[in-house]
Amino acid sequence: MSNTGDIVAKLWSLCHILRDDGVTYNEYVTELTYLLFLKMLEETKKEERLPKAYRWRELAKRDGLDQLDHYKRLLLDLGKPDVKDVLIRAIFTDAQTRLRKPTNLKALTAAIDQLDWFSAREEGLGNLYEGLLQKNAEDKKSGAGQYFTPRPLIDCVVRLLKPDVGEVVQDPAAGTAGFLVAADRYIKDRTDDLYKLTEQQGHFQRHSAFVGAELVPDTHRLCMMNLLLHGIEGGVDLADTLSPDGERLPKADLLLTNPPFGTKKGGGRPTRSDFSITADTSNKQLAFIEHVVRALKPGGRVGMVVPDNVLFEDNTGRRLRTWLMELCNLHTIARLPTGIFYAQGVKTNLMFFQRGKTDKANTKAVWVYDMRANMPAFGKTRPLVVEDFTEFEKAYGSDPNGGAKRKDQGETGRWRCFTREAIKARNDNLDISWLRDTEVEAEEQLTEPDDIAAALIGHLKAALEAIETLSEELEPNGAGEFAAEAAE
């Protein structure tokens, strides 16, 4: 295990202390975020961003009720609207501690002080924090997996789409900023940590290159912390992309995202004035696709995770796919294995497309890679790894926009090409499979109770979403929709 791995394990072990204080796993990571933020500002010599009374050493030296009361004041004051530092205000807005016992706060501050901070700095404080987020997501009890996309998947998408200096990279459902951090790392690896860039280019990369939105306040807090520790200042708003806030996000050269699945709470619809295809649906994943297309600059490219129903759902789903293939070149779909997400057993896909320079007939053919059939049972005992994407990346080729030479592997291979005409003959249904599907057999191989539960939950969620979709279509406006389509 690396030094960072050791530190993450030590930090995670502290959560057992806090469970006696009524602190849940997710709250524990949020609690740690407040404390680690203060400590990391000390370690990186950036404490001038904080009032002297609220720096790490002032907190850590105190004991008992004095320390706990001081900590509560600190959380309250650093999140006030008049705090000028935007990042500090974002991390501490509405912050409150779940700790009730002074001994637990002392245990946390003492343990954090005793960590091997020299090694953590050498390996990167951002890596330490990402390790902590991953640990939290892997723990089924935390429920954080819904905000955490597996890093091997993220890194695969980033390698294929090749983020470049000067590009605006957007994630409209940023979660803990996994895609944005990976894109930043990709660019830094090719520019000697930005040292090869001009001062102006470096400033753009740190302050303007990465943008997005995150709806959940606590997740946004973790997101901002993650960005800070990777040298990215801000960029992700606490906002609902499906509201007018989403219209204000900067247009993107590259959009990377794993948007939330399911329907908006209470059957709510998007409130975007620019939405025409999905304005009347509460289906979040369909609405996010409309946002993604509208958020792209001409020539902008996309890599995004979508559930299966996006590929086959009728009515709004079909109109959306037809519209997307007109405006964009939808060149690649990868059918992902089941069981790769920590908290949900849903079936997912990767979609890659590029916004056309015109609005007509941009998709000529769609290449589909099947990573799902005849694959291992992924889960706790067999996590997703980088090597699982090797053959797909080789088939995809070196052109980010799918223009590399590709060879159809036929009915026995995983990689096939379907013309736009062939897809049209399927009523623009993109849920295309040809290999014998052994997913059920794969699920039968699961042995971990957590993995079995995740698979069951996935099937139940899919069934509930199908019922909600059908209910929507049977509403009066849905009936009118059918009539209009029949008239066509």
Coordinates of C-alpha atoms in Angstrom, one line a residue:
M1 CA 0.0 0.0 0.0
S2 CA 1.3 3.5 -0.8
N3 CA 1.8 6.1 1.9
T4 CA -1.4 7.8 0.7
G5 CA -3.2 4.5 1.0
D6 CA -1.9 4.1 4.6
I7 CA -3.1 7.6 5.5
V8 CA -6.6 7.0 4.0
A9 CA -6.9 3.8 5.9
K10 CA -6.0 5.6 9.2
L11 CA -8.5 8.4 8.5
W12 CA -11.2 5.9 7.7
S13 CA -10.6 3.9 10.8
L14 CA -11.5 7.0 12.9
C15 CA -15.1 6.7 11.7
H16 CA -15.6 3.9 14.2
I17 CA -15.0 6.4 17.0
L18 CA -17.6 8.7 15.6
R19 CA -20.4 6.1 15.2
D20 CA -20.8 6.2 19.0
D21 CA -21.5 9.9 18.6
G22 CA -24.3 9.3 16.1
V23 CA -22.2 10.3 13.1
T24 CA -23.1 8.5 9.9
Y25 CA -20.5 7.5 7.3
N26 CA -21.4 10.3 4.9
E27 CA -21.4 12.9 7.7
Y28 CA -18.0 11.6 8.8
V29 CA -16.5 12.5 5.4
T30 CA -18.1 15.9 5.5
E31 CA -16.8 16.4 9.0
L32 CA -13.3 15.3 7.9
T33 CA -13.5 17.7 5.0
Y34 CA -13.9 20.7 7.3
L35 CA -10.9 19.6 9.5
L36 CA -8.7 18.5 6.6
F37 CA -9.3 21.8 4.8
L38 CA -8.0 23.7 7.8
K39 CA -5.0 21.3 8.2
M40 CA -4.2 21.3 4.4
L41 CA -4.1 25.1 4.3
E42 CA -1.5 24.9 7.0
E43 CA 0.5 22.2 5.1
T44 CA 0.4 24.1 1.8
K45 CA 1.2 27.5 3.6
K46 CA -2.0 29.1 2.4
E47 CA -3.4 29.9 5.8
E48 CA -3.6 33.6 4.9
R49 CA -7.0 32.8 3.4
L50 CA -8.3 32.3 6.9
P51 CA -8.7 34.6 9.9
K52 CA -5.9 34.0 12.4
A53 CA -8.4 32.8 15.1
Y54 CA -9.7 30.1 12.8
R55 CA -6.5 28.5 11.6
W56 CA -5.6 24.9 12.3
R57 CA -3.2 25.4 15.1
E58 CA -5.7 27.5 17.1
L59 CA -8.2 24.7 16.9
A60 CA -5.9 21.8 17.5
K61 CA -4.3 23.2 20.6
R62 CA -7.6 23.5 22.5
D63 CA -9.3 20.8 24.6
G64 CA -12.7 19.8 25.9
L65 CA -15.7 22.0 25.6
D66 CA -13.5 25.0 24.7
Q67 CA -12.4 23.2 21.5
L68 CA -15.8 22.0 20.5
D69 CA -17.4 25.5 21.1
H70 CA -14.5 27.1 19.1
Y71 CA -15.1 24.6 16.3
K72 CA -18.8 25.4 16.2
R73 CA -18.1 29.2 16.0
L74 CA -15.5 28.6 13.3
L75 CA -17.9 26.6 11.1
L76 CA -20.6 29.3 11.5
D77 CA -18.4 32.3 10.8
L78 CA -16.5 30.9 7.8
G79 CA -19.8 30.2 6.0
K80 CA -21.3 33.6 6.5
P81 CA -22.4 35.5 3.3
D82 CA -19.8 38.3 4.1
V83 CA -16.8 36.0 3.8
K84 CA -14.9 37.3 0.8
D85 CA -13.0 34.2 -0.2
V86 CA -15.5 32.4 -2.5
L87 CA -14.0 28.9 -2.0
I88 CA -13.9 29.1 1.8
R89 CA -17.5 30.3 1.8
A90 CA -18.5 27.5 -0.5
I91 CA -16.9 24.8 1.7
F92 CA -18.4 26.2 5.0
T93 CA -21.8 27.5 3.9
D94 CA -24.4 26.0 6.2
A95 CA -21.6 23.9 7.8
Q96 CA -22.4 22.3 11.2
T97 CA -20.8 19.6 13.2
R98 CA -22.5 16.4 14.1
L99 CA -20.0 15.9 17.0
R100 CA -21.4 16.1 20.5
K101 CA -18.6 14.7 22.6
P102 CA -15.5 16.9 23.0
T103 CA -13.3 13.8 23.3
N104 CA -14.3 12.8 19.7
L105 CA -13.2 16.1 18.2
K106 CA -9.9 15.9 20.1
A107 CA -9.4 12.4 18.8
L108 CA -9.9 13.6 15.3
T109 CA -7.6 16.7 15.5
A110 CA -4.9 14.7 17.3
A111 CA -5.0 11.8 14.7
I112 CA -4.9 14.3 11.8
D113 CA -1.9 16.0 13.3
Q114 CA -0.1 12.7 13.7
L115 CA -0.4 11.7 10.0
D116 CA 2.6 11.5 7.7
W117 CA 2.0 14.8 6.1
F118 CA 5.4 14.9 4.4
S119 CA 4.5 11.7 2.4
A120 CA 1.0 13.0 1.7
R121 CA 2.5 16.2 0.2
E122 CA 5.0 14.2 -1.9
E123 CA 2.2 12.0 -3.3
G124 CA -0.3 14.8 -3.6
L125 CA -2.9 16.0 -1.1
G126 CA -5.5 15.7 -3.9
N127 CA -4.7 12.0 -4.2
L128 CA -5.2 11.6 -0.5
Y129 CA -8.6 13.3 -0.6
E130 CA -9.7 11.3 -3.7
G131 CA -8.7 8.1 -1.9
L132 CA -10.9 9.1 1.0
L133 CA -13.8 9.8 -1.4
Q134 CA -13.3 6.4 -3.0
K135 CA -13.2 4.7 0.3
N136 CA -16.5 6.3 1.3
A137 CA -18.1 5.3 -2.1
E138 CA -16.9 1.7 -1.8
D139 CA -18.6 1.4 1.6
K140 CA -22.2 0.4 0.8
K141 CA -23.4 1.8 4.2
S142 CA -22.4 5.3 3.2
G143 CA -24.7 5.5 0.2
A144 CA -22.1 7.7 -1.5
G145 CA -21.6 5.5 -4.5
Q146 CA -24.3 7.4 -6.4
Y147 CA -22.0 10.4 -6.4
F148 CA -18.9 8.5 -7.3
T149 CA -18.1 7.3 -10.8
P150 CA -15.4 4.5 -10.9
R151 CA -12.1 6.1 -11.6
P152 CA -11.0 3.4 -14.2
L153 CA -14.1 4.4 -16.3
I154 CA -13.5 8.1 -15.9
D155 CA -9.8 7.7 -16.9
C156 CA -10.8 5.7 -20.0
V157 CA -13.2 8.4 -21.2
V158 CA -10.6 11.2 -20.5
R159 CA -7.9 9.2 -22.4
L160 CA -10.2 8.8 -25.4
L161 CA -11.4 12.4 -25.6
K162 CA -8.0 14.0 -24.9
P163 CA -8.7 17.3 -23.0
D164 CA -6.5 20.1 -24.3
V165 CA -5.0 23.4 -23.0
G166 CA -7.4 26.3 -23.5
E167 CA -10.6 24.2 -23.6
V168 CA -13.6 24.7 -21.4
V169 CA -14.4 21.4 -19.8
Q170 CA -17.9 21.1 -18.3
D171 CA -19.6 18.6 -16.0
P172 CA -23.3 19.6 -15.4
A173 CA -23.7 16.9 -12.7
A174 CA -20.2 17.2 -11.1
G175 CA -20.6 15.0 -8.0
T176 CA -17.2 15.1 -6.2
A177 CA -15.5 16.4 -9.4
G178 CA -14.0 13.1 -10.6
F179 CA -14.3 13.9 -14.3
L180 CA -13.0 17.5 -13.9
V181 CA -10.0 16.4 -11.8
A182 CA -9.1 13.6 -14.2
A183 CA -9.2 16.0 -17.2
D184 CA -7.0 18.5 -15.2
R185 CA -4.6 15.7 -14.4
Y186 CA -4.4 14.6 -18.1
I187 CA -3.5 18.1 -19.2
K188 CA -1.0 18.6 -16.3
D189 CA 0.8 15.3 -17.2
R190 CA 1.4 16.7 -20.7
T191 CA 2.4 20.2 -19.7
D192 CA 4.8 19.5 -16.8
D193 CA 2.2 20.6 -14.3
L194 CA 1.4 23.6 -16.5
Y195 CA 5.0 24.9 -16.3
K196 CA 5.3 24.6 -20.1
L197 CA 2.4 27.0 -20.5
T198 CA 2.4 30.8 -20.7
E199 CA 1.3 32.7 -17.6
Q200 CA -2.0 33.5 -19.3
Q201 CA -2.6 29.9 -20.3
G202 CA -1.8 28.7 -16.8
H203 CA -4.1 31.2 -15.2
F204 CA -6.9 30.0 -17.5
Q205 CA -6.3 26.4 -16.6
R206 CA -6.5 27.1 -12.9
H207 CA -9.4 29.5 -12.9
S208 CA -11.6 29.2 -16.0
A209 CA -11.0 25.8 -17.7
F210 CA -13.3 23.6 -15.5
V211 CA -16.9 24.5 -14.9
G212 CA -20.1 22.7 -13.8
A213 CA -22.9 22.4 -11.3
E214 CA -23.8 20.1 -8.4
L215 CA -27.2 20.1 -6.8
V216 CA -26.6 18.5 -3.4
P217 CA -25.0 20.9 -0.9
D218 CA -22.8 18.3 1.0
T219 CA -21.6 16.8 -2.3
H220 CA -20.8 20.3 -3.6
R221 CA -18.7 20.8 -0.5
L222 CA -16.7 17.7 -1.2
C223 CA -16.4 18.7 -4.9
M224 CA -15.0 22.2 -4.0
M225 CA -12.5 20.6 -1.6
N226 CA -11.4 18.1 -4.3
L227 CA -10.9 20.9 -6.9
L228 CA -8.9 23.0 -4.4
L229 CA -6.5 20.2 -3.6
H230 CA -5.9 19.6 -7.3
G231 CA -5.0 23.3 -7.8
I232 CA -8.4 24.3 -9.4
E233 CA -10.0 27.4 -8.1
G234 CA -13.8 27.1 -8.0
G235 CA -15.7 26.6 -11.3
V236 CA -18.5 24.4 -10.0
D237 CA -21.7 26.1 -8.8
L238 CA -24.1 24.9 -6.3
A239 CA -27.0 24.8 -8.7
D240 CA -29.7 22.7 -10.5
T241 CA -28.6 22.3 -14.1
L242 CA -32.3 21.6 -15.1
S243 CA -33.3 25.0 -13.9
P244 CA -32.4 28.4 -15.5
D245 CA -29.0 28.0 -13.6
G246 CA -28.0 25.5 -16.3
E247 CA -28.5 28.0 -19.1
R248 CA -25.9 30.2 -17.5
L249 CA -23.1 27.6 -17.5
P250 CA -20.3 28.5 -20.0
K251 CA -20.5 26.7 -23.4
A252 CA -18.1 23.7 -23.5
D253 CA -15.4 22.4 -25.8
L254 CA -15.5 19.1 -23.9
L255 CA -18.4 17.8 -21.7
L256 CA -17.8 14.8 -19.4
T257 CA -20.5 13.7 -17.1
N258 CA -22.4 10.9 -15.3
P259 CA -25.8 12.6 -14.7
P260 CA -28.3 11.4 -12.1
F261 CA -30.7 8.6 -13.1
G262 CA -34.4 8.5 -12.4
T263 CA -37.2 11.1 -12.2
K264 CA -37.3 14.5 -10.6
K265 CA -38.8 14.4 -7.1
G266 CA -42.5 15.0 -7.1
G267 CA -42.7 14.5 -10.8
G268 CA -41.2 18.0 -11.4
R269 CA -40.3 19.1 -14.9
P270 CA -37.2 21.0 -16.0
T271 CA -37.7 24.8 -15.8
R272 CA -35.4 25.7 -18.6
S273 CA -36.7 28.2 -21.1
D274 CA -34.4 26.8 -23.8
F275 CA -35.6 23.1 -23.6
S276 CA -38.0 22.0 -26.3
I277 CA -37.6 18.2 -26.4
T278 CA -37.7 17.3 -22.7
A279 CA -39.7 20.3 -21.3
D280 CA -42.6 18.0 -20.4
T281 CA -40.8 15.0 -18.9
S282 CA -39.6 14.4 -15.3
N283 CA -37.1 11.9 -16.6
K284 CA -33.8 13.5 -15.5
Q285 CA -31.4 11.6 -17.7
L286 CA -33.3 12.6 -20.9
A287 CA -33.4 16.2 -19.7
F288 CA -29.6 16.1 -19.0
I289 CA -28.9 15.0 -22.6
E290 CA -30.8 18.0 -23.9
H291 CA -28.7 20.2 -21.7
V292 CA -25.5 18.5 -22.9
V293 CA -26.3 19.0 -26.6
R294 CA -27.3 22.7 -26.0
A295 CA -24.2 23.3 -23.8
L296 CA -21.7 22.4 -26.6
K297 CA -19.8 24.7 -28.8
P298 CA -19.8 23.8 -32.5
G299 CA -17.4 20.9 -32.8
G300 CA -17.5 20.3 -29.0
R301 CA -17.3 16.7 -27.9
V302 CA -18.9 14.6 -25.2
G303 CA -18.3 11.4 -23.2
M304 CA -21.2 10.6 -20.8
V305 CA -22.8 7.8 -18.9
V306 CA -26.4 7.0 -19.6
P307 CA -28.7 4.2 -18.4
D308 CA -30.2 1.7 -20.9
N309 CA -33.6 3.3 -21.1
V310 CA -32.1 6.4 -22.7
L311 CA -31.3 4.1 -25.7
F312 CA -34.7 2.6 -26.1
E313 CA -37.4 4.7 -24.4
D314 CA -40.2 5.6 -26.9
N315 CA -41.9 9.0 -27.4
T316 CA -39.8 11.7 -25.7
G317 CA -36.8 9.3 -25.7
R318 CA -37.1 8.6 -29.4
R319 CA -37.5 12.2 -30.3
L320 CA -34.5 13.1 -28.2
R321 CA -32.3 10.5 -30.0
T322 CA -33.5 11.6 -33.4
W323 CA -32.8 15.2 -32.5
L324 CA -29.4 14.4 -31.1
M325 CA -28.3 12.4 -34.2
E326 CA -29.4 15.3 -36.4
L327 CA -27.4 17.9 -34.5
C328 CA -24.5 15.7 -33.5
N329 CA -22.3 12.9 -34.8
L330 CA -23.2 10.1 -32.4
H331 CA -20.2 7.9 -33.3
T332 CA -19.7 5.5 -30.4
I333 CA -21.7 3.7 -27.8
A334 CA -20.1 1.3 -25.2
R335 CA -22.5 -1.1 -23.4
L336 CA -21.0 -1.2 -19.9
P337 CA -21.0 -4.3 -17.6
T338 CA -23.5 -4.5 -14.8
G339 CA -22.2 -4.2 -11.2
I340 CA -19.6 -1.5 -11.8
F341 CA -21.2 1.2 -9.8
Y342 CA -20.8 1.0 -6.1
A343 CA -24.3 1.8 -5.1
Q344 CA -26.5 0.8 -7.9
G345 CA -27.0 -2.3 -10.0
V346 CA -28.3 -0.4 -13.0
K347 CA -27.3 -1.1 -16.6
T348 CA -25.3 1.7 -18.2
N349 CA -23.6 2.8 -21.4
L350 CA -21.1 5.3 -22.5
M351 CA -22.1 7.7 -25.3
F352 CA -19.6 9.6 -27.3
F353 CA -20.7 12.3 -29.7
Q354 CA -19.6 15.6 -31.3
R355 CA -21.7 18.7 -32.0
G356 CA -21.9 19.4 -35.7
K357 CA -21.1 22.7 -37.4
T358 CA -24.6 22.5 -38.9
D359 CA -27.9 21.2 -37.5
K360 CA -28.6 18.5 -40.1
A361 CA -27.7 14.8 -40.7
N362 CA -24.5 14.8 -38.6
T363 CA -24.7 11.1 -37.6
K364 CA -23.8 8.8 -40.5
A365 CA -23.1 5.6 -38.5
V366 CA -23.0 4.5 -34.9
W367 CA -20.3 2.1 -33.7
V368 CA -21.3 -0.1 -30.7
Y369 CA -18.9 -1.9 -28.4
D370 CA -20.4 -4.6 -26.2
M371 CA -18.6 -4.8 -22.8
R372 CA -21.5 -6.4 -21.2
A373 CA -22.1 -9.9 -22.7
N374 CA -19.8 -12.7 -21.4
M375 CA -18.1 -10.5 -18.9
P376 CA -17.2 -11.3 -15.3
A377 CA -19.5 -10.6 -12.3
F378 CA -18.3 -7.2 -11.3
G379 CA -18.7 -6.1 -7.7
K380 CA -16.9 -6.0 -4.4
T381 CA -14.8 -9.2 -5.1
R382 CA -14.1 -8.2 -8.7
P383 CA -13.9 -4.4 -9.1
L384 CA -13.6 -2.6 -12.4
V385 CA -9.9 -2.0 -13.3
V386 CA -8.1 0.0 -16.1
E387 CA -7.3 -3.1 -18.0
D388 CA -11.0 -3.9 -18.5
F389 CA -11.1 -1.0 -21.0
T390 CA -8.0 -1.9 -23.0
E391 CA -9.7 -3.6 -25.9
F392 CA -12.4 -1.0 -26.2
E393 CA -9.8 1.8 -26.3
K394 CA -7.9 0.0 -29.0
A395 CA -11.1 -0.4 -31.1
Y396 CA -12.1 3.2 -30.5
G397 CA -8.8 4.5 -31.9
S398 CA -6.8 7.7 -31.5
D399 CA -9.2 10.2 -32.9
P400 CA -11.3 11.7 -30.0
N401 CA -14.2 12.2 -32.5
G402 CA -14.4 8.7 -33.7
G403 CA -12.6 9.3 -37.0
A404 CA -9.9 6.7 -36.7
K405 CA -9.9 3.7 -38.9
R406 CA -12.2 1.1 -37.4
K407 CA -13.0 -2.5 -38.4
D408 CA -16.4 -4.2 -37.8
Q409 CA -15.7 -7.5 -36.0
G410 CA -18.9 -9.1 -37.2
E411 CA -21.6 -11.1 -35.3
T412 CA -19.1 -12.9 -33.1
G413 CA -17.1 -9.8 -32.1
R414 CA -17.7 -7.0 -29.6
W415 CA -17.3 -4.1 -32.1
R416 CA -19.9 -3.4 -34.8
C417 CA -21.0 -0.6 -37.0
F418 CA -24.6 0.3 -37.7
T419 CA -25.5 2.9 -40.4
R420 CA -27.9 5.7 -39.8
E421 CA -30.4 4.0 -42.2
A422 CA -30.2 0.8 -40.2
I423 CA -30.9 2.7 -37.0
K424 CA -33.8 4.6 -38.6
A425 CA -35.3 1.3 -39.5
R426 CA -35.2 0.4 -35.8
N427 CA -37.3 3.6 -35.0
D428 CA -34.0 5.1 -33.7
N429 CA -33.8 2.5 -31.0
L430 CA -30.1 2.4 -30.0
D431 CA -30.3 -0.5 -27.5
I432 CA -28.4 -2.8 -29.9
S433 CA -27.1 -6.2 -28.8
W434 CA -26.0 -9.2 -30.9
L435 CA -23.9 -11.4 -28.6
R436 CA -25.5 -14.0 -26.4
D437 CA -26.2 -12.1 -23.2
T438 CA -25.1 -13.9 -20.0
E439 CA -25.8 -11.1 -17.6
V440 CA -28.2 -13.2 -15.6
E441 CA -25.6 -15.9 -15.2
A442 CA -23.1 -13.3 -14.2
E443 CA -25.4 -12.1 -11.4
E444 CA -25.9 -15.6 -10.2
Q445 CA -22.1 -15.8 -9.6
L446 CA -22.3 -12.9 -7.1
T447 CA -21.3 -14.0 -3.6
E448 CA -21.0 -10.8 -1.5
P449 CA -24.4 -9.8 0.2
D450 CA -23.7 -6.2 -0.7
D451 CA -23.3 -7.0 -4.4
I452 CA -26.4 -9.2 -4.4
A453 CA -28.4 -6.4 -2.7
A454 CA -27.1 -3.9 -5.3
A455 CA -28.2 -6.1 -8.2
L456 CA -31.7 -6.5 -6.7
I457 CA -32.0 -2.7 -6.0
G458 CA -31.0 -2.1 -9.6
H459 CA -33.7 -4.3 -11.0
L460 CA -36.3 -2.7 -8.6
K461 CA -35.2 0.8 -9.7
A462 CA -35.5 -0.1 -13.3
A463 CA -39.0 -1.5 -12.8
L464 CA -40.1 1.6 -10.8
E465 CA -38.7 3.9 -13.5
A466 CA -40.6 2.0 -16.2
I467 CA -43.8 2.4 -14.2
E468 CA -43.2 6.1 -13.8
T469 CA -42.5 6.5 -17.5
L470 CA -45.7 4.7 -18.4
S471 CA -47.7 6.8 -15.9
E472 CA -46.3 9.9 -17.5
E473 CA -47.3 8.7 -21.0
L474 CA -50.8 8.0 -19.9
E475 CA -51.4 11.5 -18.6
P476 CA -53.7 13.7 -20.8
N477 CA -50.8 15.6 -22.4
G478 CA -49.2 12.2 -23.1
A479 CA -52.3 11.1 -25.0
G480 CA -52.2 14.2 -27.1
E481 CA -48.6 13.4 -27.8
F482 CA -49.5 10.0 -29.1
A483 CA -52.3 11.4 -31.3
A484 CA -49.9 14.0 -32.8
E485 CA -47.4 11.2 -33.6
A486 CA -50.1 9.0 -35.1
A487 CA -51.1 12.0 -37.4
E488 CA -47.6 12.3 -38.6

